[in-house]
Each structure stands twice: as C-alpha cells, then as structure tokens.
XYZ file of C-alpha atoms in Angstrom:
391
model
C -0.046 -0.003 0.036
C 1.196 3.589 -0.814
C 3.329 4.768 2.065
C 1.993 8.391 1.843
C -1.515 7.109 2.217
C -0.546 5.068 5.244
C 1.112 8.054 6.835
C -1.959 10.101 6.274
C -4.045 7.336 7.849
C -1.885 7.498 11.013
C -2.329 11.230 11.220
C -6.062 10.990 10.970
C -6.182 8.245 13.671
C -4.119 10.452 15.924
C -6.615 13.354 15.459
C -9.624 11.237 16.266
C -8.304 8.882 18.903
C -9.147 11.109 21.855
C -12.139 12.958 20.406
C -14.187 10.064 18.990
C -17.489 8.797 20.624
C -19.536 5.804 19.953
C -21.989 7.826 17.852
C -19.367 9.738 15.852
C -20.746 9.401 12.266
C -17.459 10.831 10.895
C -15.453 7.950 12.197
C -15.403 6.238 8.713
C -11.752 5.362 8.957
C -12.096 3.484 12.181
C -13.974 0.315 12.760
C -16.645 0.518 15.417
C -15.129 -2.574 17.064
C -11.797 -0.662 17.491
C -13.650 2.408 18.826
C -15.378 0.112 21.382
C -12.087 -1.433 22.276
C -10.614 1.974 22.944
C -13.335 2.838 25.472
C -12.897 -0.549 27.114
C -9.138 -0.058 27.291
C -9.674 3.459 28.801
C -11.800 1.895 31.510
C -9.302 -0.829 32.309
C -6.845 1.190 34.356
C -3.904 0.061 32.331
C -0.647 1.762 33.660
C 0.209 4.621 31.288
C 3.883 3.692 31.458
C 3.205 0.151 30.234
C 5.302 -0.603 27.149
C 5.419 -4.423 27.343
C 2.809 -7.097 27.797
C 2.988 -8.774 31.162
C 4.375 -12.383 31.169
C 2.132 -15.229 32.516
C 4.428 -17.989 33.835
C 1.509 -20.146 34.834
C 1.191 -23.407 32.611
C -2.377 -24.149 31.608
C -4.137 -27.143 30.208
C -6.135 -24.731 28.095
C -3.949 -24.958 25.051
C -3.121 -28.673 25.023
C -4.511 -29.467 21.605
C -3.273 -26.263 19.987
C 0.257 -27.103 21.139
C -0.038 -30.643 19.865
C -1.347 -29.410 16.469
C 1.637 -26.913 16.218
C 3.880 -30.006 16.441
C 2.398 -31.071 13.060
C 2.692 -27.716 11.209
C 5.174 -25.350 12.962
C 7.815 -25.800 10.215
C 5.276 -24.828 7.545
C 4.190 -21.723 9.601
C 7.811 -20.759 10.345
C 8.626 -20.831 6.582
C 5.631 -18.475 5.864
C 6.819 -16.030 8.543
C 10.412 -16.012 7.337
C 9.360 -15.425 3.667
C 7.033 -12.577 4.634
C 9.318 -10.635 7.160
C 6.673 -10.879 9.903
C 6.096 -12.324 13.366
C 3.510 -14.871 13.929
C 1.913 -15.729 17.273
C -0.607 -18.400 18.369
C -2.444 -17.556 21.572
C -5.029 -19.372 23.769
C -8.527 -18.176 24.372
C -7.260 -15.954 27.192
C -4.948 -14.038 24.816
C -1.848 -15.552 26.273
C 0.723 -16.454 23.572
C 1.729 -20.126 23.492
C 4.029 -20.087 20.441
C 5.735 -17.614 18.229
C 8.052 -17.449 15.233
C 9.603 -14.397 13.815
C 11.685 -13.205 10.848
C 14.976 -11.424 11.700
C 13.516 -8.012 10.972
C 10.732 -8.576 13.580
C 12.508 -10.564 16.199
C 13.917 -7.800 18.347
C 10.779 -5.681 18.081
C 8.723 -8.711 19.227
C 10.951 -9.379 22.140
C 10.943 -5.724 23.207
C 7.201 -5.665 23.780
C 6.878 -9.332 25.074
C 5.156 -10.507 21.877
C 6.604 -13.925 22.888
C 5.471 -17.126 24.518
C 3.798 -16.302 27.850
C 2.988 -12.684 26.805
C -0.514 -11.690 28.000
C -2.129 -9.659 25.271
C -5.595 -9.411 26.723
C -7.416 -6.128 26.301
C -7.392 -5.534 29.986
C -3.609 -5.850 30.127
C -2.413 -3.936 27.076
C -5.478 -2.452 25.523
C -6.585 -2.534 21.971
C -4.754 -5.070 19.780
C -5.695 -7.456 16.967
C -5.018 -10.599 18.856
C -7.518 -9.777 21.733
C -9.977 -8.008 19.443
C -10.217 -11.005 17.217
C -11.016 -13.253 20.168
C -13.578 -10.649 21.481
C -15.450 -10.345 18.202
C -14.709 -13.928 17.009
C -13.878 -12.425 13.632
C -10.829 -11.732 11.571
C -9.530 -8.229 12.328
C -6.722 -5.762 11.547
C -5.332 -3.178 13.924
C -3.214 -0.547 12.214
C -0.412 1.249 13.843
C -1.861 3.912 16.225
C -5.097 2.176 16.492
C -3.161 0.090 19.066
C -3.720 1.371 22.589
C -0.149 0.771 23.835
C 2.314 3.242 22.220
C 5.181 0.787 21.970
C 3.261 -1.082 19.157
C 2.277 1.976 17.193
C 4.911 0.963 14.665
C 3.115 -2.303 13.992
C 0.190 -3.566 11.885
C -1.453 -6.790 13.105
C -3.774 -9.201 11.390
C -5.512 -11.759 13.565
C -8.124 -14.416 13.045
C -9.782 -16.909 15.361
C -8.722 -20.661 15.378
C -11.794 -22.745 14.969
C -11.736 -26.320 16.194
C -12.944 -28.613 13.343
C -15.213 -30.981 15.371
C -16.925 -28.556 17.772
C -16.694 -25.427 15.663
C -15.680 -23.491 18.726
C -13.027 -20.803 18.933
C -10.075 -22.293 20.917
C -7.424 -19.629 20.151
C -6.232 -16.968 17.759
C -3.477 -16.589 15.180
C -1.784 -13.275 14.651
C 0.481 -12.048 11.859
C 2.333 -8.722 12.514
C 4.706 -6.389 10.710
C 5.652 -2.773 10.613
C 2.942 -0.357 9.548
C 4.829 0.636 6.439
C 4.370 -2.866 5.126
C 0.607 -2.882 5.617
C -1.252 -4.916 2.951
C -4.935 -5.464 2.387
C -4.207 -9.146 1.959
C -2.702 -9.507 5.461
C -5.926 -10.800 6.921
C -6.222 -13.417 4.153
C -2.663 -14.505 4.951
C -3.563 -14.874 8.683
C -6.652 -16.776 7.756
C -4.639 -19.119 5.553
C -2.209 -19.840 8.327
C -5.061 -20.539 10.763
C -6.496 -23.010 8.205
C -3.135 -24.839 8.236
C -3.330 -25.099 12.056
C -6.964 -26.186 11.863
C -6.016 -28.994 9.519
C -3.343 -30.030 11.915
C -5.899 -30.113 14.755
C -7.948 -32.517 12.678
C -4.995 -34.846 12.300
C -4.108 -34.901 16.043
C -7.664 -35.356 17.202
C -8.232 -38.913 15.943
C -10.310 -41.085 18.454
C -11.284 -37.828 20.097
C -14.226 -37.595 22.501
C -15.892 -34.178 23.165
C -18.726 -33.938 25.713
C -21.121 -30.979 25.707
C -22.483 -30.775 29.197
C -24.343 -27.425 29.102
C -27.848 -26.928 27.653
C -28.658 -30.244 26.004
C -25.879 -32.719 26.736
C -24.329 -34.492 23.699
C -21.234 -36.431 22.850
C -19.055 -36.196 19.694
C -16.674 -39.049 18.845
C -14.427 -38.959 15.860
C -16.405 -35.942 14.532
C -19.832 -37.551 14.779
C -22.510 -36.965 17.333
C -23.276 -40.210 19.084
C -26.832 -41.496 19.766
C -26.735 -42.160 23.461
C -29.141 -42.387 26.334
C -28.955 -39.624 29.019
C -27.496 -42.121 31.429
C -24.740 -43.117 29.025
C -23.839 -39.422 28.537
C -23.625 -39.093 32.335
C -21.349 -42.175 32.620
C -18.921 -40.784 29.998
C -18.946 -37.316 31.824
C -18.104 -38.962 35.146
C -15.238 -40.887 33.576
C -14.028 -37.717 31.875
C -13.871 -36.070 35.249
C -12.009 -39.064 36.715
C -9.263 -39.898 34.146
C -7.590 -42.219 36.621
C -10.565 -44.594 36.326
C -13.211 -45.899 38.697
C -14.187 -49.296 39.998
C -17.703 -50.647 39.364
C -18.763 -49.845 42.933
C -17.530 -46.282 42.766
C -19.027 -45.634 39.329
C -22.322 -47.069 40.456
C -22.333 -44.773 43.528
C -21.427 -41.772 41.391
C -24.300 -42.348 38.909
C -27.101 -43.709 41.053
C -26.237 -42.816 44.657
C -28.710 -44.516 47.009
C -31.100 -45.410 44.354
C -31.976 -49.127 44.148
C -30.447 -49.953 40.769
C -28.642 -53.184 40.144
C -24.960 -53.255 39.171
C -26.015 -55.424 36.308
C -27.887 -52.486 34.763
C -24.646 -50.429 34.943
C -22.629 -53.333 33.381
C -25.058 -53.391 30.418
C -24.660 -49.651 29.925
C -20.885 -50.058 29.994
C -21.075 -52.951 27.416
C -23.081 -50.917 25.129
C -20.748 -47.942 25.473
C -17.670 -50.151 24.781
C -19.227 -51.147 21.421
C -20.099 -47.532 20.620
C -16.578 -46.418 21.293
C -14.994 -49.172 19.302
C -13.433 -50.735 22.404
C -11.829 -47.548 23.694
C -13.375 -48.062 27.205
C -11.136 -49.822 29.685
C -12.260 -51.912 32.606
C -10.762 -52.716 36.010
C -10.920 -49.792 36.563
C -13.359 -48.384 34.097
C -11.685 -45.543 32.165
C -11.710 -43.801 28.764
C -8.847 -44.826 26.475
C -8.854 -41.822 24.210
C -8.312 -37.947 24.307
C -11.197 -36.400 26.172
C -12.467 -32.808 26.131
C -15.720 -30.952 26.931
C -17.250 -27.558 27.394
C -17.346 -28.079 31.096
C -13.669 -29.106 31.261
C -12.808 -25.883 29.241
C -14.877 -23.756 31.635
C -12.853 -25.175 34.641
C -9.554 -24.777 32.701
C -10.536 -21.134 31.900
C -11.343 -20.357 35.490
C -8.036 -21.993 36.630
C -6.188 -19.682 34.270
C -8.212 -16.599 35.266
C -10.020 -16.307 31.917
C -13.383 -15.218 32.964
C -14.650 -14.067 29.535
C -13.741 -17.467 28.015
C -15.501 -19.206 30.843
C -18.727 -17.221 30.430
C -18.779 -17.720 26.665
C -18.642 -21.465 27.123
C -21.022 -21.437 30.107
C -24.186 -21.501 27.976
C -26.761 -22.857 30.412
C -27.016 -25.253 33.320
C -24.525 -28.289 33.418
C -26.620 -31.544 33.154
C -29.734 -29.747 34.443
C -31.772 -32.955 34.543
C -29.220 -35.286 36.037
C -29.878 -37.181 39.309
C -26.186 -38.317 39.537
C -24.899 -37.128 42.968
C -21.441 -36.929 41.593
C -22.423 -34.600 38.682
C -24.793 -32.616 40.923
C -21.850 -31.938 43.419
C -19.440 -31.082 40.665
C -21.979 -28.597 39.178
C -22.438 -26.907 42.554
C -18.651 -26.490 42.903
C -18.343 -25.155 39.338
C -21.177 -22.661 39.845
C -19.592 -21.512 43.122
C -16.211 -20.884 41.460
C -17.903 -18.925 38.566
C -19.889 -16.864 41.080
C -16.789 -15.907 42.877
C -15.199 -14.734 39.698
C -18.316 -12.799 38.799
C -18.412 -10.961 42.085
C -14.884 -9.753 41.533
C -15.446 -8.666 37.831
C -15.765 -5.089 36.621
C -16.620 -5.965 33.021
C -20.242 -4.848 32.597
C -20.505 -6.267 29.008
C -19.300 -9.645 30.209
C -21.787 -9.787 32.986
C -24.533 -8.789 30.620
C -23.490 -11.578 28.238
C -23.736 -14.091 31.140
C -27.177 -12.797 32.009
C -28.302 -13.200 28.520
C -27.169 -16.922 28.582
C -28.413 -17.474 32.253
C -31.311 -15.007 32.930
C -31.625 -16.302 36.551
C -27.900 -15.612 37.431
C -28.458 -13.835 40.739
C -24.658 -13.245 41.048
C -24.485 -11.332 37.769
C -27.556 -9.369 38.598
C -26.229 -8.344 42.030
C -22.812 -7.395 40.610
C -24.300 -5.338 37.814
C -26.463 -3.428 40.337
C -23.220 -2.582 42.025
C -21.464 -1.453 38.977
C -24.113 0.443 37.034
C -25.198 4.024 37.800
C -28.620 4.354 39.576
C -29.906 6.732 36.945
C -29.839 4.196 34.150
C -33.178 2.561 33.243
C -31.478 -0.863 33.136
C -30.596 -0.393 36.869
C -34.313 -0.348 37.802
C -34.805 -3.477 35.671
C -32.071 -5.328 37.431
C -33.559 -4.290 40.823
C -36.741 -5.968 39.679
C -34.923 -9.098 38.726
C -33.047 -9.285 41.992
C -36.357 -9.103 43.975
C -38.137 -11.860 42.089
C-alpha cells in the first residue's frame, strides 16, 4: 500500500483517537469494534507507562490441543513467517501467547514488547490489539499502527483471526501475523486466515479417536467428529469418567451415577457394554476408564477459571450443566463449578461480560447483584435489574 496514504491514515487516527465517541458518524476510517475497544481500554486502568505485555508464567491445560497441532505444522508456519518478514503468534482463548516465530527483521521488536511465549495480550492488560480483538469479536481483524492502545506497538500493523476447532466449531485460540505499519497490505488478513486453516487441518490430524462432551444446555457427545446417539445415562457415565481420568471401580461408578437409588450393578454393566461397542473398544475396565483424548465444554470452563480467563468461561457457560441429572457426583461437581464462577463474577468489573452471562443465564443472581453494584442508579437498566433481584 502507498506509504503516503498510510502516513495520512496514521495522522487521521491520531486526530480522532481522543475525540471520538460511539456515535461519531465521521469515524469512517475507524471500525466501530476498535472504537469500542478504545473505550474498554480506557476503563481498564492500564498503567500509562506500560510498554510491554505482562508475562504469564503459569502453565495451563487450556492449550493442550493447540500445542499438539503446532507440532504437526510449525515448520510450515515458520517458513511462511520468514518469507514474509513478519512475526506470527498463536495464543489461547485468554490471549496468552503459547507459540511464536519471527523473521530477523521483527525478532527484536517482538521481544521488546513481550510478543513472545507467555505474553498476556488481553485487552485488560495492554489495551486494543488485533489478537485480543479477534477473540472478542470472534472475527478476523486488522489493527493498524496507532489504533493500538499501547504506544510501543504503534509501529506495527497486526492481522488476527480466530482458530476454529474442526469437530466442535468452537473458537479455541487466535493466530496473529504482525509487521511494521509501512508494510501494511490489504491481503494481510487473508494470509492470517490461511495460516489458521493450516493449523486447523493439523488439529484434525491430532484429534483422531477424540471424544468431546457438551454438558451445558442439551448434553451431547461427539466421537471422531460424529454426534453419538446415546441415552442420557450413558452421557452421564462418560462425563463422570471424563472427570475421573484415573478410572473408577464398578462400585465407585455405580455410587457416582445412582447414589442410594436401588439400581442393580447389572444395569450399569449393560450400559458399559453398550458404550464399549459404541466407542470401538476404547473403554477400559478394572478400573473403568476412557482410552482416548477427552475434552468437553465443562472441562474448558474449569480450565478457563483455573487460568483466570473469565470471559472465555462465560462464553462457554451457555446454560446449566446437566440440568436434569440425578447423579450425585455430577450434581456436586456442578455446585462446585457454579460457586467458582460466582466468585469470579463478584470480582469482575466488566459490565459487557456480565450482561453476556445474564443473556445466557437469565436467573444468574450473582451477575444481577454485581451489575447493580457497577451500573449508575440513573440508568433505566438499573431499575430492571432491581426488579430481577427481587423476584
């Protein structure tokens, strides 16, 4: 793209950055998603002196499959990066970078701002950036030069796109391609999307004999990319075993599923035999255990809470976990998960996030109470929240 036009674009962004409003009809140059991100960043109390992303040294299970897929395709992605004089990063759903590769021209610049493994590029840490914004909107995005919130990356242009898991169609991370603003190209987003598709193909390769359990809303089970036709009890059994990867004896599994109900162990053995046939033998016995990679929306919520990724947890928490179950084990686990989520909600200052949770779970009293605390009394929605809290 013509350098003079890019320079003019930078000047216009500078003029509008501190004068723009949500209803500014003249903001034709700036995407509304970036304007909204600026406002969120202004409210996040990011230190004005911050020039680097903070580093997260905590290891999380959140990105297990992404890291495994990178083992299949990282050489191909490295070649693309070197040929294009860019830096590429793959981050988990909490905007923490798990892998990078950089050309010589971008290596030092990336290291200077912690655009490296462990760098936390969430909006609340560093403000507006493509990586976080793509996860927020779940769309491909470009953040040009001084559209970035942190001044130390005003020399960059970044293109980011969500990474979609093939089997579940869920966003499990983001891929970012970045270079200097002078090298901005309208095809940058397409390049990022192409790289993400390479990674998604690798995910498909490393998820053979892969079991995914959806526990929220209507429970369902996906095995090798196909939704299984199971009874509600069989879905419960698989979920208990997913939560107990070390395996369970027949007595322990019977207690976990039926509790004190008078159901014979023969009934459970029949269920297990049918499940073993359905899972092509990938169900062990003595103890009963699953013999394949296991994942699930409820496991991802737990991992997100462990990592401090409240937004990711709320996006996944789309209803009540096994709402019709009578399994004492699953009921207890649900209570513990709900208590952990409530604790995180009571400490959150993100109004948009709490409203999202309330739209998924209209009876979420924790979100209602926290929103009442956060929102000004003179807003009409405050009165509506008061009504909900008194129901």
